[in-house]
């Protein structure tokens, strides 16, 4: 009888081990994110093209409800896309759009716009910061600021702001967008606190204008509120919005590093569930996020690159306000080069 029990126990253990191995294998990023199973939120062939003039009702509502972005030291316009430009699918991997909304409860405009390309086969991650004042063509509006896409979309219905932003980014870079992650001020701050804060290395002292706090040079531990100030600060930075975008990318890397510490790994399943319920809105499933975490597990092999979309400052008429605004002007050739080198 003891021998039978032994066989049963050994058999049960073997089944559990096989099940665990199968689960781990299914979550392996190179298998989990197969190109034929990726969702597609927008692609260049399906993204809407803009009309030359704004729809009157949309324009009037937008002007009445909010001042659409104050001039920034660095904004302008994107040159018209060549008529024969071809859409390109990524050779491998997937693209995700990160949106940071400048408000709470989803209201406001997209203050942070980062396109992420993840290639599980190459174990690489690329972050492309897109200046919020980049001048793009929006459906029914014409040439205006990229961060107006979210605001105008939300005027037409809840969650339409995300889709409008996804389509605008897909059209700009001529890439498919598979996932999105959206958070606001409150969600971001709570998320940082949930993982116990993050450590950031500062090359020099940094003034946080909002609280008039000075972060000294070196490694500094940031809680949720301080991290929020850190990623929003631009007035005290020599490079203005561009230095801020670099800081935002640095903080994303710090969050990834913190999530993979020995202290946090056992809490990952609960943290992922909590993040989806309380901190962020995303179309990524729990298994998607778990698989992505496995990619970051071996940091020695993972390469993370970052670039800010290059361009130049320009003042031009805005169809929504009927007055001149600052924009960030990007050449179509430069956009294509960034898409080719970082997002495909």
mmCIF file of C-alpha atoms in Angstrom:
data_model
loop_
_atom_site.group_PDB
_atom_site.id
_atom_site.type_symbol
_atom_site.label_atom_id
_atom_site.label_comp_id
_atom_site.label_asym_id
_atom_site.label_seq_id
_atom_site.Cartn_x
_atom_site.Cartn_y
_atom_site.Cartn_z
ATOM 1 C CA UNK A 1 0.000 0.000 0.000
ATOM 2 C CA UNK A 2 2.853 2.385 0.857
ATOM 3 C CA UNK A 3 4.337 1.711 -2.556
ATOM 4 C CA UNK A 4 1.040 2.696 -4.210
ATOM 5 C CA UNK A 5 0.929 5.936 -2.216
ATOM 6 C CA UNK A 6 4.518 6.633 -3.217
ATOM 7 C CA UNK A 7 3.668 6.106 -6.893
ATOM 8 C CA UNK A 8 0.615 8.353 -6.578
ATOM 9 C CA UNK A 9 2.603 11.135 -4.911
ATOM 10 C CA UNK A 10 5.406 10.875 -7.468
ATOM 11 C CA UNK A 11 2.857 10.918 -10.269
ATOM 12 C CA UNK A 12 1.121 13.974 -8.838
ATOM 13 C CA UNK A 13 4.443 15.802 -8.473
ATOM 14 C CA UNK A 14 5.372 14.910 -12.052
ATOM 15 C CA UNK A 15 2.034 16.243 -13.333
ATOM 16 C CA UNK A 16 2.485 19.478 -11.387
ATOM 17 C CA UNK A 17 6.021 19.898 -12.695
ATOM 18 C CA UNK A 18 4.879 19.297 -16.264
ATOM 19 C CA UNK A 19 1.987 21.727 -15.834
ATOM 20 C CA UNK A 20 4.332 24.322 -14.376
ATOM 21 C CA UNK A 21 6.794 23.823 -17.213
ATOM 22 C CA UNK A 22 4.012 24.149 -19.780
ATOM 23 C CA UNK A 23 2.748 27.338 -18.118
ATOM 24 C CA UNK A 24 6.262 28.802 -18.029
ATOM 25 C CA UNK A 25 6.796 27.838 -21.672
ATOM 26 C CA UNK A 26 3.523 29.452 -22.727
ATOM 27 C CA UNK A 27 4.561 32.669 -20.963
ATOM 28 C CA UNK A 28 8.009 32.728 -22.567
ATOM 29 C CA UNK A 29 7.952 36.096 -24.395
ATOM 30 C CA UNK A 30 9.175 34.700 -27.715
ATOM 31 C CA UNK A 31 6.232 32.266 -27.717
ATOM 32 C CA UNK A 32 3.608 34.359 -25.954
ATOM 33 C CA UNK A 33 3.890 37.384 -28.246
ATOM 34 C CA UNK A 34 3.622 35.586 -31.570
ATOM 35 C CA UNK A 35 2.912 37.985 -34.416
ATOM 36 C CA UNK A 36 -0.129 36.022 -35.590
ATOM 37 C CA UNK A 37 -1.745 36.323 -32.144
ATOM 38 C CA UNK A 38 -1.127 39.999 -31.401
ATOM 39 C CA UNK A 39 -4.103 42.357 -31.154
ATOM 40 C CA UNK A 40 -3.952 45.293 -33.575
ATOM 41 C CA UNK A 41 -5.458 48.522 -32.250
ATOM 42 C CA UNK A 42 -4.447 50.494 -35.333
ATOM 43 C CA UNK A 43 -2.312 50.111 -38.417
ATOM 44 C CA UNK A 44 -1.351 52.604 -41.136
ATOM 45 C CA UNK A 45 -3.806 51.032 -43.569
ATOM 46 C CA UNK A 46 -6.735 51.454 -41.159
ATOM 47 C CA UNK A 47 -5.811 54.713 -39.404
ATOM 48 C CA UNK A 48 -8.026 57.576 -40.470
ATOM 49 C CA UNK A 49 -6.670 60.442 -42.523
ATOM 50 C CA UNK A 50 -7.425 64.022 -41.628
ATOM 51 C CA UNK A 51 -9.509 66.489 -43.536
ATOM 52 C CA UNK A 52 -8.091 69.911 -44.244
ATOM 53 C CA UNK A 53 -10.617 71.795 -42.123
ATOM 54 C CA UNK A 54 -11.850 71.091 -38.581
ATOM 55 C CA UNK A 55 -15.388 69.916 -37.995
ATOM 56 C CA UNK A 56 -17.161 73.005 -36.656
ATOM 57 C CA UNK A 57 -18.928 71.254 -33.770
ATOM 58 C CA UNK A 58 -15.742 69.598 -32.524
ATOM 59 C CA UNK A 59 -13.700 72.767 -32.803
ATOM 60 C CA UNK A 60 -16.285 74.880 -30.971
ATOM 61 C CA UNK A 61 -16.620 72.334 -28.159
ATOM 62 C CA UNK A 62 -12.861 72.041 -27.759
ATOM 63 C CA UNK A 63 -12.329 75.784 -27.563
ATOM 64 C CA UNK A 64 -15.217 76.205 -25.125
ATOM 65 C CA UNK A 65 -14.126 73.458 -22.742
ATOM 66 C CA UNK A 66 -10.394 74.015 -22.345
ATOM 67 C CA UNK A 67 -7.370 76.045 -23.389
ATOM 68 C CA UNK A 68 -5.523 73.514 -25.543
ATOM 69 C CA UNK A 69 -1.954 73.465 -24.302
ATOM 70 C CA UNK A 70 0.048 76.540 -23.497
ATOM 71 C CA UNK A 71 3.086 77.255 -25.694
ATOM 72 C CA UNK A 72 6.083 75.125 -24.777
ATOM 73 C CA UNK A 73 9.716 76.141 -25.312
ATOM 74 C CA UNK A 74 10.146 73.439 -27.924
ATOM 75 C CA UNK A 75 7.024 72.718 -30.108
ATOM 76 C CA UNK A 76 6.062 72.938 -33.907
ATOM 77 C CA UNK A 77 4.902 70.997 -37.072
ATOM 78 C CA UNK A 78 5.362 67.728 -38.926
ATOM 79 C CA UNK A 79 5.855 67.935 -42.672
ATOM 80 C CA UNK A 80 3.234 66.316 -44.855
ATOM 81 C CA UNK A 81 3.794 62.621 -45.406
ATOM 82 C CA UNK A 82 4.977 61.694 -48.930
ATOM 83 C CA UNK A 83 1.940 60.446 -50.889
ATOM 84 C CA UNK A 84 3.671 57.222 -51.902
ATOM 85 C CA UNK A 85 5.028 56.321 -48.467
ATOM 86 C CA UNK A 86 4.493 52.646 -47.720
ATOM 87 C CA UNK A 87 3.303 51.256 -44.434
ATOM 88 C CA UNK A 88 5.755 48.858 -42.820
ATOM 89 C CA UNK A 89 4.927 46.036 -40.456
ATOM 90 C CA UNK A 90 7.488 45.420 -37.707
ATOM 91 C CA UNK A 91 9.916 42.645 -38.625
ATOM 92 C CA UNK A 92 9.316 41.146 -35.182
ATOM 93 C CA UNK A 93 7.993 42.123 -31.785
ATOM 94 C CA UNK A 94 5.167 44.478 -30.943
ATOM 95 C CA UNK A 95 4.463 48.173 -30.365
ATOM 96 C CA UNK A 96 2.764 49.708 -27.348
ATOM 97 C CA UNK A 97 1.699 53.282 -26.671
ATOM 98 C CA UNK A 98 2.176 54.735 -23.183
ATOM 99 C CA UNK A 99 -0.027 57.722 -22.366
ATOM 100 C CA UNK A 100 0.335 59.874 -19.267
ATOM 101 C CA UNK A 101 -2.747 62.067 -18.866
ATOM 102 C CA UNK A 102 -2.356 65.504 -17.274
ATOM 103 C CA UNK A 103 -5.217 65.165 -14.828
ATOM 104 C CA UNK A 104 -7.088 62.668 -12.691
ATOM 105 C CA UNK A 105 -9.803 60.132 -13.530
ATOM 106 C CA UNK A 106 -8.765 60.081 -17.190
ATOM 107 C CA UNK A 107 -9.586 63.716 -17.942
ATOM 108 C CA UNK A 108 -7.197 66.106 -19.681
ATOM 109 C CA UNK A 109 -4.654 65.753 -22.459
ATOM 110 C CA UNK A 110 -1.814 63.317 -23.058
ATOM 111 C CA UNK A 111 1.137 64.987 -21.347
ATOM 112 C CA UNK A 112 3.410 61.955 -21.829
ATOM 113 C CA UNK A 113 3.523 60.080 -25.143
ATOM 114 C CA UNK A 114 6.001 57.218 -25.445
ATOM 115 C CA UNK A 115 5.994 54.511 -28.101
ATOM 116 C CA UNK A 116 7.595 51.257 -26.967
ATOM 117 C CA UNK A 117 8.850 48.538 -29.297
ATOM 118 C CA UNK A 118 9.555 45.171 -27.683
ATOM 119 C CA UNK A 119 11.363 42.419 -29.569
ATOM 120 C CA UNK A 120 11.337 39.231 -27.447
ATOM 121 C CA UNK A 121 13.532 37.324 -29.908
ATOM 122 C CA UNK A 122 16.290 39.932 -29.768
ATOM 123 C CA UNK A 123 15.656 40.688 -26.080
ATOM 124 C CA UNK A 124 15.492 44.379 -26.873
ATOM 125 C CA UNK A 125 13.270 47.279 -25.882
ATOM 126 C CA UNK A 126 13.183 50.677 -27.587
ATOM 127 C CA UNK A 127 11.506 53.782 -26.177
ATOM 128 C CA UNK A 128 10.596 56.666 -28.480
ATOM 129 C CA UNK A 129 9.504 59.843 -26.700
ATOM 130 C CA UNK A 130 7.172 61.884 -28.885
ATOM 131 C CA UNK A 131 6.931 65.584 -27.952
ATOM 132 C CA UNK A 132 3.340 66.312 -27.018
ATOM 133 C CA UNK A 133 3.383 69.411 -29.255
ATOM 134 C CA UNK A 134 4.294 67.451 -32.387
ATOM 135 C CA UNK A 135 2.165 68.789 -35.243
ATOM 136 C CA UNK A 136 0.140 66.041 -36.887
ATOM 137 C CA UNK A 137 -2.955 65.698 -39.020
ATOM 138 C CA UNK A 138 -6.061 64.639 -37.076
ATOM 139 C CA UNK A 139 -9.338 63.447 -38.629
ATOM 140 C CA UNK A 140 -11.876 66.227 -38.969
ATOM 141 C CA UNK A 141 -9.439 68.805 -37.607
ATOM 142 C CA UNK A 142 -6.386 69.214 -39.807
ATOM 143 C CA UNK A 143 -2.879 70.018 -38.581
ATOM 144 C CA UNK A 144 -2.761 70.414 -34.800
ATOM 145 C CA UNK A 145 -0.911 69.137 -31.729
ATOM 146 C CA UNK A 146 -0.594 65.403 -31.164
ATOM 147 C CA UNK A 147 -1.747 65.635 -27.557
ATOM 148 C CA UNK A 148 -5.043 67.159 -28.730
ATOM 149 C CA UNK A 149 -5.967 63.744 -30.160
ATOM 150 C CA UNK A 150 -6.742 62.309 -26.729
ATOM 151 C CA UNK A 151 -8.677 65.375 -25.573
ATOM 152 C CA UNK A 152 -10.790 65.556 -28.732
ATOM 153 C CA UNK A 153 -11.426 61.814 -28.682
ATOM 154 C CA UNK A 154 -12.703 61.967 -25.106
ATOM 155 C CA UNK A 155 -15.162 64.688 -26.126
ATOM 156 C CA UNK A 156 -16.796 62.093 -28.376
ATOM 157 C CA UNK A 157 -17.064 59.394 -25.729
ATOM 158 C CA UNK A 158 -15.209 57.629 -22.946
ATOM 159 C CA UNK A 159 -12.129 55.660 -24.061
ATOM 160 C CA UNK A 160 -12.247 57.187 -27.541
ATOM 161 C CA UNK A 161 -9.321 59.376 -26.549
ATOM 162 C CA UNK A 162 -7.036 56.344 -26.362
ATOM 163 C CA UNK A 163 -8.120 55.109 -29.782
ATOM 164 C CA UNK A 164 -7.662 58.568 -31.302
ATOM 165 C CA UNK A 165 -4.138 58.752 -29.854
ATOM 166 C CA UNK A 166 -3.297 55.238 -31.039
ATOM 167 C CA UNK A 167 -4.453 56.027 -34.575
ATOM 168 C CA UNK A 168 -2.547 59.324 -34.643
ATOM 169 C CA UNK A 169 0.700 57.633 -33.565
ATOM 170 C CA UNK A 170 0.169 54.735 -35.972
ATOM 171 C CA UNK A 171 -0.338 57.194 -38.825
ATOM 172 C CA UNK A 172 2.657 59.332 -37.827
ATOM 173 C CA UNK A 173 5.175 56.467 -37.725
ATOM 174 C CA UNK A 174 3.353 54.186 -40.177
ATOM 175 C CA UNK A 175 3.470 51.285 -37.751
ATOM 176 C CA UNK A 176 0.849 49.005 -36.222
ATOM 177 C CA UNK A 177 0.088 49.598 -32.543
ATOM 178 C CA UNK A 178 -0.820 46.493 -30.565
ATOM 179 C CA UNK A 179 -1.137 47.609 -26.953
ATOM 180 C CA UNK A 180 -1.687 50.721 -24.906
ATOM 181 C CA UNK A 181 -1.046 51.648 -21.281
ATOM 182 C CA UNK A 182 -2.684 54.760 -19.859
ATOM 183 C CA UNK A 183 -2.342 56.332 -16.439
ATOM 184 C CA UNK A 184 -2.985 59.724 -14.873
ATOM 185 C CA UNK A 185 -1.339 61.733 -12.103
ATOM 186 C CA UNK A 186 -3.033 59.898 -9.243
ATOM 187 C CA UNK A 187 -2.585 56.431 -10.746
ATOM 188 C CA UNK A 188 1.098 57.038 -11.462
ATOM 189 C CA UNK A 189 1.822 58.266 -7.940
ATOM 190 C CA UNK A 190 -0.024 55.340 -6.344
ATOM 191 C CA UNK A 191 1.773 52.842 -8.584
ATOM 192 C CA UNK A 192 5.206 54.120 -7.526
ATOM 193 C CA UNK A 193 4.204 53.941 -3.864
ATOM 194 C CA UNK A 194 2.867 50.398 -4.350
ATOM 195 C CA UNK A 195 6.339 49.144 -5.314
ATOM 196 C CA UNK A 196 8.000 51.047 -2.478
ATOM 197 C CA UNK A 197 9.342 53.927 -4.564
ATOM 198 C CA UNK A 198 12.199 53.915 -7.079
ATOM 199 C CA UNK A 199 15.869 54.872 -7.146
ATOM 200 C CA UNK A 200 17.060 57.385 -9.748
ATOM 201 C CA UNK A 201 20.653 58.461 -10.372
ATOM 202 C CA UNK A 202 20.924 62.191 -11.022
ATOM 203 C CA UNK A 203 23.984 63.509 -12.888
ATOM 204 C CA UNK A 204 23.485 66.909 -11.218
ATOM 205 C CA UNK A 205 21.241 68.709 -8.742
ATOM 206 C CA UNK A 206 17.646 69.122 -9.930
ATOM 207 C CA UNK A 207 15.061 71.669 -8.801
ATOM 208 C CA UNK A 208 11.446 70.519 -8.667
ATOM 209 C CA UNK A 209 9.646 73.780 -9.402
ATOM 210 C CA UNK A 210 6.271 72.760 -7.994
ATOM 211 C CA UNK A 211 7.431 72.125 -4.431
ATOM 212 C CA UNK A 212 10.728 74.041 -4.720
ATOM 213 C CA UNK A 213 12.503 70.874 -3.616
ATOM 214 C CA UNK A 214 16.095 70.277 -4.701
ATOM 215 C CA UNK A 215 17.097 66.706 -5.517
ATOM 216 C CA UNK A 216 20.837 66.435 -4.965
ATOM 217 C CA UNK A 217 23.235 64.789 -7.391
ATOM 218 C CA UNK A 218 23.653 61.040 -7.010
ATOM 219 C CA UNK A 219 21.241 58.182 -6.365
ATOM 220 C CA UNK A 220 17.968 59.427 -4.920
ATOM 221 C CA UNK A 221 14.967 57.439 -3.692
ATOM 222 C CA UNK A 222 11.661 58.846 -4.952
ATOM 223 C CA UNK A 223 8.224 58.178 -3.509
ATOM 224 C CA UNK A 224 5.076 58.501 -5.612
ATOM 225 C CA UNK A 225 4.552 62.255 -5.258
ATOM 226 C CA UNK A 226 8.221 63.083 -5.815
ATOM 227 C CA UNK A 227 8.410 60.741 -8.814
ATOM 228 C CA UNK A 228 5.398 62.527 -10.308
ATOM 229 C CA UNK A 229 7.114 65.891 -9.858
ATOM 230 C CA UNK A 230 10.285 64.423 -11.353
ATOM 231 C CA UNK A 231 8.642 63.251 -14.595
ATOM 232 C CA UNK A 232 6.670 66.501 -14.962
ATOM 233 C CA UNK A 233 9.538 68.929 -14.301
ATOM 234 C CA UNK A 234 10.770 70.910 -17.282
ATOM 235 C CA UNK A 235 11.051 74.552 -16.233
ATOM 236 C CA UNK A 236 14.320 74.093 -14.335
ATOM 237 C CA UNK A 237 15.904 71.869 -16.996
ATOM 238 C CA UNK A 238 18.304 73.287 -19.573
ATOM 239 C CA UNK A 239 16.730 71.201 -22.333
ATOM 240 C CA UNK A 240 13.159 71.875 -21.237
ATOM 241 C CA UNK A 241 10.681 69.307 -22.504
ATOM 242 C CA UNK A 242 13.424 67.197 -24.094
ATOM 243 C CA UNK A 243 15.310 66.714 -20.840
ATOM 244 C CA UNK A 244 11.970 65.882 -19.246
ATOM 245 C CA UNK A 245 11.368 63.150 -21.833
ATOM 246 C CA UNK A 246 14.777 61.653 -21.036
ATOM 247 C CA UNK A 247 13.875 61.707 -17.332
ATOM 248 C CA UNK A 248 10.579 59.950 -18.082
ATOM 249 C CA UNK A 249 12.429 57.186 -19.934
ATOM 250 C CA UNK A 250 14.915 56.880 -17.061
ATOM 251 C CA UNK A 251 12.090 56.472 -14.582
ATOM 252 C CA UNK A 252 10.456 53.744 -16.693
ATOM 253 C CA UNK A 253 13.754 51.858 -16.605
ATOM 254 C CA UNK A 254 13.950 52.358 -12.832
ATOM 255 C CA UNK A 255 10.428 50.967 -12.386
ATOM 256 C CA UNK A 256 11.334 47.884 -14.453
ATOM 257 C CA UNK A 257 14.489 47.376 -12.381
ATOM 258 C CA UNK A 258 12.578 47.728 -9.107
ATOM 259 C CA UNK A 259 9.882 45.253 -10.164
ATOM 260 C CA UNK A 260 12.542 42.602 -10.744
ATOM 261 C CA UNK A 261 14.308 42.863 -7.398
ATOM 262 C CA UNK A 262 14.220 39.869 -5.078
ATOM 263 C CA UNK A 263 11.911 41.824 -2.799
ATOM 264 C CA UNK A 264 9.314 42.489 -5.507
ATOM 265 C CA UNK A 265 9.376 39.265 -7.556
ATOM 266 C CA UNK A 266 7.230 37.254 -5.105
ATOM 267 C CA UNK A 267 4.691 40.102 -5.133
ATOM 268 C CA UNK A 268 4.518 40.437 -8.926
ATOM 269 C CA UNK A 269 1.235 38.553 -9.485
ATOM 270 C CA UNK A 270 -0.529 40.691 -6.879
ATOM 271 C CA UNK A 271 1.128 43.892 -8.119
ATOM 272 C CA UNK A 272 0.083 43.182 -11.708
ATOM 273 C CA UNK A 273 -3.509 42.563 -10.646
ATOM 274 C CA UNK A 274 -3.512 45.690 -8.471
ATOM 275 C CA UNK A 275 -2.016 47.808 -11.253
ATOM 276 C CA UNK A 276 -4.727 46.807 -13.724
ATOM 277 C CA UNK A 277 -7.472 47.446 -11.179
ATOM 278 C CA UNK A 278 -6.241 50.690 -9.621
ATOM 279 C CA UNK A 279 -3.343 52.399 -11.402
ATOM 280 C CA UNK A 280 -3.457 51.916 -15.154
ATOM 281 C CA UNK A 281 -5.827 51.227 -18.003
ATOM 282 C CA UNK A 282 -4.510 48.802 -20.600
ATOM 283 C CA UNK A 283 -5.561 46.153 -23.095
ATOM 284 C CA UNK A 284 -2.685 43.939 -21.915
ATOM 285 C CA UNK A 285 -3.882 40.869 -20.042
ATOM 286 C CA UNK A 286 -2.364 39.614 -16.797
ATOM 287 C CA UNK A 287 -0.573 36.890 -18.766
ATOM 288 C CA UNK A 288 0.744 39.511 -21.236
ATOM 289 C CA UNK A 289 2.251 41.530 -18.388
ATOM 290 C CA UNK A 290 3.626 38.409 -16.701
ATOM 291 C CA UNK A 291 5.282 37.349 -19.959
ATOM 292 C CA UNK A 292 6.727 40.819 -20.452
ATOM 293 C CA UNK A 293 8.158 40.662 -16.941
ATOM 294 C CA UNK A 294 10.023 37.475 -17.863
ATOM 295 C CA UNK A 295 11.708 39.396 -20.666
ATOM 296 C CA UNK A 296 13.069 41.902 -18.158
ATOM 297 C CA UNK A 297 14.165 39.196 -15.737
ATOM 298 C CA UNK A 298 17.630 38.754 -17.232
ATOM 299 C CA UNK A 299 18.694 42.389 -17.262
ATOM 300 C CA UNK A 300 22.223 41.483 -18.356
ATOM 301 C CA UNK A 301 20.890 40.407 -21.768
ATOM 302 C CA UNK A 302 18.186 43.045 -22.168
ATOM 303 C CA UNK A 303 19.039 46.134 -24.182
ATOM 304 C CA UNK A 304 16.924 49.262 -23.649
ATOM 305 C CA UNK A 305 17.383 52.188 -26.031
ATOM 306 C CA UNK A 306 15.753 55.606 -25.933
ATOM 307 C CA UNK A 307 15.397 58.443 -28.410
ATOM 308 C CA UNK A 308 13.316 61.604 -28.625
ATOM 309 C CA UNK A 309 11.724 62.271 -32.000
ATOM 310 C CA UNK A 310 13.949 64.960 -33.563
ATOM 311 C CA UNK A 311 12.614 68.117 -35.143
ATOM 312 C CA UNK A 312 12.542 71.887 -34.773
ATOM 313 C CA UNK A 313 10.395 74.567 -33.159
ATOM 314 C CA UNK A 314 7.801 76.340 -35.273
ATOM 315 C CA UNK A 315 4.933 78.778 -34.734
ATOM 316 C CA UNK A 316 1.881 78.121 -36.886
ATOM 317 C CA UNK A 317 -1.876 78.729 -36.954
ATOM 318 C CA UNK A 318 -3.962 76.146 -35.113
ATOM 319 C CA UNK A 319 -7.396 75.301 -36.601
ATOM 320 C CA UNK A 320 -8.915 74.687 -33.166
ATOM 321 C CA UNK A 321 -8.035 78.009 -31.574
ATOM 322 C CA UNK A 322 -7.760 80.107 -34.694
ATOM 323 C CA UNK A 323 -4.487 81.543 -33.409
ATOM 324 C CA UNK A 324 -0.789 80.768 -33.599
ATOM 325 C CA UNK A 325 0.684 78.069 -31.346
ATOM 326 C CA UNK A 326 4.104 76.579 -30.780
ATOM 327 C CA UNK A 327 4.634 73.186 -32.392
ATOM 328 C CA UNK A 328 7.362 70.597 -32.761
ATOM 329 C CA UNK A 329 8.017 70.176 -36.479
ATOM 330 C CA UNK A 330 9.274 66.797 -37.649
ATOM 331 C CA UNK A 331 10.556 65.959 -41.107
ATOM 332 C CA UNK A 332 8.901 62.911 -42.700
ATOM 333 C CA UNK A 333 12.313 61.425 -43.453
ATOM 334 C CA UNK A 334 13.374 61.727 -39.811
ATOM 335 C CA UNK A 335 10.134 60.118 -38.666
ATOM 336 C CA UNK A 336 10.743 57.209 -41.033
ATOM 337 C CA UNK A 337 14.335 56.842 -39.812
ATOM 338 C CA UNK A 338 13.227 56.665 -36.166
ATOM 339 C CA UNK A 339 10.473 54.183 -37.024
ATOM 340 C CA UNK A 340 12.914 52.005 -38.953
ATOM 341 C CA UNK A 341 15.668 52.075 -36.328
ATOM 342 C CA UNK A 342 13.553 51.849 -33.180
ATOM 343 C CA UNK A 343 10.012 50.652 -33.897
ATOM 344 C CA UNK A 344 10.383 47.874 -36.472
#
